[in-house]
Short mmCIF file of C-alpha atoms and ligand atoms in Angstrom, two decimals:
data_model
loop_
_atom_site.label_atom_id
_atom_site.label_comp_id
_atom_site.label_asym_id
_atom_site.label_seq_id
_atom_site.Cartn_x
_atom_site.Cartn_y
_atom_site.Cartn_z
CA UNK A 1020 100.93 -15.58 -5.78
CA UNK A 1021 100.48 -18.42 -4.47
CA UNK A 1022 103.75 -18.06 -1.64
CA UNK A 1023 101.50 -15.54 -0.27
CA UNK A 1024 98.95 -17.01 0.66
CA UNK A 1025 100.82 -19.86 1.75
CA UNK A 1026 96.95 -22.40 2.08
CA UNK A 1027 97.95 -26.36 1.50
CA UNK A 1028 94.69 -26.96 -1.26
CA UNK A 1029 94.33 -23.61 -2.55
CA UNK A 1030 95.69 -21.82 -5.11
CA UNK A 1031 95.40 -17.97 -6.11
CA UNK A 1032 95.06 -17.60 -10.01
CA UNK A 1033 95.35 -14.10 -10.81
CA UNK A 1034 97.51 -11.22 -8.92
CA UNK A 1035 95.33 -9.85 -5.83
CA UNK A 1036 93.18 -6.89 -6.25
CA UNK A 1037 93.88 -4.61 -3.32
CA UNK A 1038 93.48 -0.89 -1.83
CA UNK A 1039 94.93 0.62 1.11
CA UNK A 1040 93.14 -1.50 3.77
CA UNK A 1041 91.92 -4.82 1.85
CA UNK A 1042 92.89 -7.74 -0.59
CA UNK A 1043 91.32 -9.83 -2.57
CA UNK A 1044 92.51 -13.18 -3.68
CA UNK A 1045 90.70 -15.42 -6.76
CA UNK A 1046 91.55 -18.36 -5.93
CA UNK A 1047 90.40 -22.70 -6.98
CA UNK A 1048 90.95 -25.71 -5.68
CA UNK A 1049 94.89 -26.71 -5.86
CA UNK A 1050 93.71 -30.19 -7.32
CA UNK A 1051 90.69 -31.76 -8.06
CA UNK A 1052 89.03 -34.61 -5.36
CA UNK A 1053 90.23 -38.35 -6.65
CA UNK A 1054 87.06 -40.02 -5.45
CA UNK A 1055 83.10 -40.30 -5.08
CA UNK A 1056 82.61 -39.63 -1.20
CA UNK A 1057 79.47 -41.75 -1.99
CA UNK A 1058 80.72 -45.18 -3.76
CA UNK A 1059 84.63 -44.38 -4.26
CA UNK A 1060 84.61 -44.37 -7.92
CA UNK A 1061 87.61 -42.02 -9.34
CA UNK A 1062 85.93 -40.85 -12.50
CA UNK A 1063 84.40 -37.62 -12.01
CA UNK A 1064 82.76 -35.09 -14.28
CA UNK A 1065 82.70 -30.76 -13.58
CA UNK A 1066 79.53 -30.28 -12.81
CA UNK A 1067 78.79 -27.06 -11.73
CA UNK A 1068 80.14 -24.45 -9.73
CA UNK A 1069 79.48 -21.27 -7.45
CA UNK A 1070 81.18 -18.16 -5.59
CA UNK A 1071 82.03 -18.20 -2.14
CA UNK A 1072 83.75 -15.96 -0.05
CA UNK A 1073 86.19 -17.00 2.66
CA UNK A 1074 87.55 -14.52 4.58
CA UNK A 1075 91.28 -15.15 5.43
CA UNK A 1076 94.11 -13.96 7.71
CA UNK A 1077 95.52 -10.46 7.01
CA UNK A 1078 98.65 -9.32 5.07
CA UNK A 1079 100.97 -6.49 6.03
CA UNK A 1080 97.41 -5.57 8.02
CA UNK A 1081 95.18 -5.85 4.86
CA UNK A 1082 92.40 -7.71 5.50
CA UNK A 1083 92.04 -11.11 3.35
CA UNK A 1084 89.02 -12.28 1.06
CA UNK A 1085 89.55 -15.23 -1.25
CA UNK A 1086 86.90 -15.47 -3.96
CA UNK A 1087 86.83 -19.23 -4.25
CA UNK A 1088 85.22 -20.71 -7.46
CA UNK A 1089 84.05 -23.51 -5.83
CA UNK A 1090 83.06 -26.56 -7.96
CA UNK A 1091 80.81 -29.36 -7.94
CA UNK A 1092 81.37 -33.12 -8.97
CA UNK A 1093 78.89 -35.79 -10.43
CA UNK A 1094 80.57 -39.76 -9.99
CA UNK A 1095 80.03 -41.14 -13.16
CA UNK A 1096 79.49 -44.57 -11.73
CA UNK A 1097 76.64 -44.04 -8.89
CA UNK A 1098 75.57 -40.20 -10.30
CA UNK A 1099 76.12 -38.44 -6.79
CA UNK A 1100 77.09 -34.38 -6.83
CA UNK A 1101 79.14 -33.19 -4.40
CA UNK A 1102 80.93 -30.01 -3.77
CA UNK A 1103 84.45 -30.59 -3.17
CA UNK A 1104 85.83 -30.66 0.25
CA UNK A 1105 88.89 -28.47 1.16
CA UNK A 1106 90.56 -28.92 4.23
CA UNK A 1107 91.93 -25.39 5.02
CA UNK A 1108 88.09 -23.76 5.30
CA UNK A 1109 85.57 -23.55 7.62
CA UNK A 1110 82.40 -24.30 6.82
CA UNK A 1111 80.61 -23.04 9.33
CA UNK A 1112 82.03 -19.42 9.01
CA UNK A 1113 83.44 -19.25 5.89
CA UNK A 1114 87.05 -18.88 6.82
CA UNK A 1115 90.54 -20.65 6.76
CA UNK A 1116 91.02 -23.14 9.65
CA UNK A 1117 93.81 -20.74 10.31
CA UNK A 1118 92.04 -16.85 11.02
CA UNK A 1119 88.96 -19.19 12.65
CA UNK A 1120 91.96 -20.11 15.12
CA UNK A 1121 93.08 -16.32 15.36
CA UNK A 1122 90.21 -15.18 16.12
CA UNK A 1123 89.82 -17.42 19.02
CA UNK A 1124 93.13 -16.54 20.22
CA UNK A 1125 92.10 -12.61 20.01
CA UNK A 1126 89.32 -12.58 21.14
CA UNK A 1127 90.27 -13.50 24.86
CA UNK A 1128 92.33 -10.78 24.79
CA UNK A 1129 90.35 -7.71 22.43
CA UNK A 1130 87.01 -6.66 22.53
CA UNK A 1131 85.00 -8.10 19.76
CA UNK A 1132 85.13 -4.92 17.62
CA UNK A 1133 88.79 -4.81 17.48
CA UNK A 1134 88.84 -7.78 15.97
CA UNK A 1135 86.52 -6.86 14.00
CA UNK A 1136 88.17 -3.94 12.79
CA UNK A 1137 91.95 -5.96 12.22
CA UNK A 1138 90.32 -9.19 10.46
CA UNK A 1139 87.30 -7.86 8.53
CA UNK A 1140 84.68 -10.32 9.93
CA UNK A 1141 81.71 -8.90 10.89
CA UNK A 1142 81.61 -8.04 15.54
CA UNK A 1143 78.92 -10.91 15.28
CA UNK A 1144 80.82 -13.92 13.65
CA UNK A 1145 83.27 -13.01 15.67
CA UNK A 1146 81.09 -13.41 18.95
CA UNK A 1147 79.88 -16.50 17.66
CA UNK A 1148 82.86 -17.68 17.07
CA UNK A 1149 84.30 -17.26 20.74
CA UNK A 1150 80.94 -18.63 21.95
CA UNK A 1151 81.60 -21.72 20.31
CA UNK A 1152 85.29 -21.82 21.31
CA UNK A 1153 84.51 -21.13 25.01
CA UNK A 1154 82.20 -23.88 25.05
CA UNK A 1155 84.63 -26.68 23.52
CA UNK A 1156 87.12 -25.35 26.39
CA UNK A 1157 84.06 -25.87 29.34
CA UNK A 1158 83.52 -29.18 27.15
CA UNK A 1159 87.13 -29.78 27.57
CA UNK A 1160 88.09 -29.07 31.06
CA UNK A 1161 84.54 -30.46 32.77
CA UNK A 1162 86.84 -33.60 34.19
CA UNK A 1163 87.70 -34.37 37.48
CA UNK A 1164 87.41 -32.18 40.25
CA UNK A 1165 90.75 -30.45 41.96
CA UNK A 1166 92.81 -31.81 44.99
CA UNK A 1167 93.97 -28.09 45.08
CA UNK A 1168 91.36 -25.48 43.71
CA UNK A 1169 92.35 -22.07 42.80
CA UNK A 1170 89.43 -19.55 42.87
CA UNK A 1171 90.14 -16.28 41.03
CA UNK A 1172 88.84 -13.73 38.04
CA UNK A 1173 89.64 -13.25 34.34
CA UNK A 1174 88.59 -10.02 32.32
CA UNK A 1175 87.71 -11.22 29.04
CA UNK A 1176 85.56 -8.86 27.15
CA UNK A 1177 86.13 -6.51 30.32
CA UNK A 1178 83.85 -8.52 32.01
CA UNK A 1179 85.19 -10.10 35.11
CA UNK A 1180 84.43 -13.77 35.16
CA UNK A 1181 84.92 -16.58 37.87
CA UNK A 1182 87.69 -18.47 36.79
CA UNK A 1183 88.49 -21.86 38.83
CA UNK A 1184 91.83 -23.92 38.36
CA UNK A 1185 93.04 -26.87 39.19
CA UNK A 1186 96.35 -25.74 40.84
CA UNK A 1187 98.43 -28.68 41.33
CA UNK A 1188 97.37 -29.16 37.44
CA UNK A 1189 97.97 -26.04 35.89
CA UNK A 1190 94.78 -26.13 33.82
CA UNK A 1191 91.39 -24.37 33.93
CA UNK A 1192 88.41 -26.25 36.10
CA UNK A 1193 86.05 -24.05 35.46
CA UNK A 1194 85.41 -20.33 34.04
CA UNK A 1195 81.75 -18.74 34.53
CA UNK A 1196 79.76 -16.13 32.67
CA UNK A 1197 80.55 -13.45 35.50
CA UNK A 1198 81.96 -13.64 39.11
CA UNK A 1199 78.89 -12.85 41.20
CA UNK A 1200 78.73 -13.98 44.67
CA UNK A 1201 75.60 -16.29 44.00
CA UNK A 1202 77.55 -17.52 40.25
CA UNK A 1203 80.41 -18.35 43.17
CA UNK A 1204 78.19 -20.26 45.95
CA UNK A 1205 75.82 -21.79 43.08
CA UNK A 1206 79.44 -23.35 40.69
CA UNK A 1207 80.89 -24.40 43.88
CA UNK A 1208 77.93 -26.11 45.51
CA UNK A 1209 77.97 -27.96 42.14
CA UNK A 1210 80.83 -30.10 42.80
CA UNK A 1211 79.76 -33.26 44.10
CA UNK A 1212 82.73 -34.75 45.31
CA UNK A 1213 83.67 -31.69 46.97
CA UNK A 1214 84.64 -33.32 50.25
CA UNK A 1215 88.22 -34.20 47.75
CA UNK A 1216 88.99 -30.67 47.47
CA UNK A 1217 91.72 -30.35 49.81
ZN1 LIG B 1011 79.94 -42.44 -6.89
#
């Protein structure tokens, strides 16, 4: 069960439920944390715990739920609950580390609903997610301005978008929302130290 799903701190405990298009995973913690996060102590009682469900990549195209039975911890030296911490999920979405990644990769290449459709996370997470992803990436590449500055367009979503590179480089500059003429003027009028642009 557990080759399966192949996650470093999880563990499945019972065979997957499944149908023609889904599966479902109960799975726990592999082990449980060694110390407080708050004081460090390595005592720990059960405390309590709850349902969550993190959606994961597919198998053999089924889409992938894990129903994790997540538990909580009380240090018996300071008295401080905590949920435990597991390094394969995202908390923000509820999903592995891993589909959160697919998804980003997909979605510069699929509309939203097609990933939708092969993952079984909801057209909205989905958009979030790339949001968030093509932000890190402006985050990322906002450095120093091109000696050599390609200016061309990428269709992601089927929307055509300025893209600008830095050609000697090889890397992304710059991509825009769209590649209107006044997006164009306003992005390059931008650079301040434009006069290096060769
Ligand atoms: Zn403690």
């Amino acid at each position: 069960m557990t080759d399966l799903l192949c996650i470093s701190d999880l563990t499945a405990i019972e065979p997957p439920q499944e149908n023609d298009t889904d599966m479902m995973f109960k799975v726990e913690a592999f082990e449980p944390p060694e110390r407080c996060p708050e004081c460090g102590f390595d005592k720990l009682n059960k405390h309590s715990s709850r349902k969550q469900l993190i959606m994961d990549l597919p198998i053999r195209l089924k889409r992938v739920g894990l129903q994790l039975n997540r538990r909580r911890y009380k240090c018996r030296e300071c008295g401080s609950t905590f949920w435990e911490r597991l390094i394969s999920v995202d908390e923000k979405r509820s999903m592995t580390k891993r589909l959160l990644k697919s998804i980003q990769e997909q979605s510069m290449s699929k509309t939203f609903v097609e990933v939708e459709e092969s993952v079984g996370v909801d057209e909205k997470t989905v958009r979030n997610v790339f949001k968030d992803y093509m932000a890190l990436k402006e985050r990322e590449y906002q450095f120093e301005t091109p000696k050599w500055l390609g200016i061309d367009e990428i269709h992601i979503i089927r929307t055509p978008r300025l893209v600008l590179t830095n050609i000697e480089r090889r890397i992304i500059y710059e991509i825009m929302p769209n590649r209107n003429k006044e997006t164009v003027i306003q992005r390059l009028s931008e650079i301040s130290d434009r006069t290096y642009i060769e």
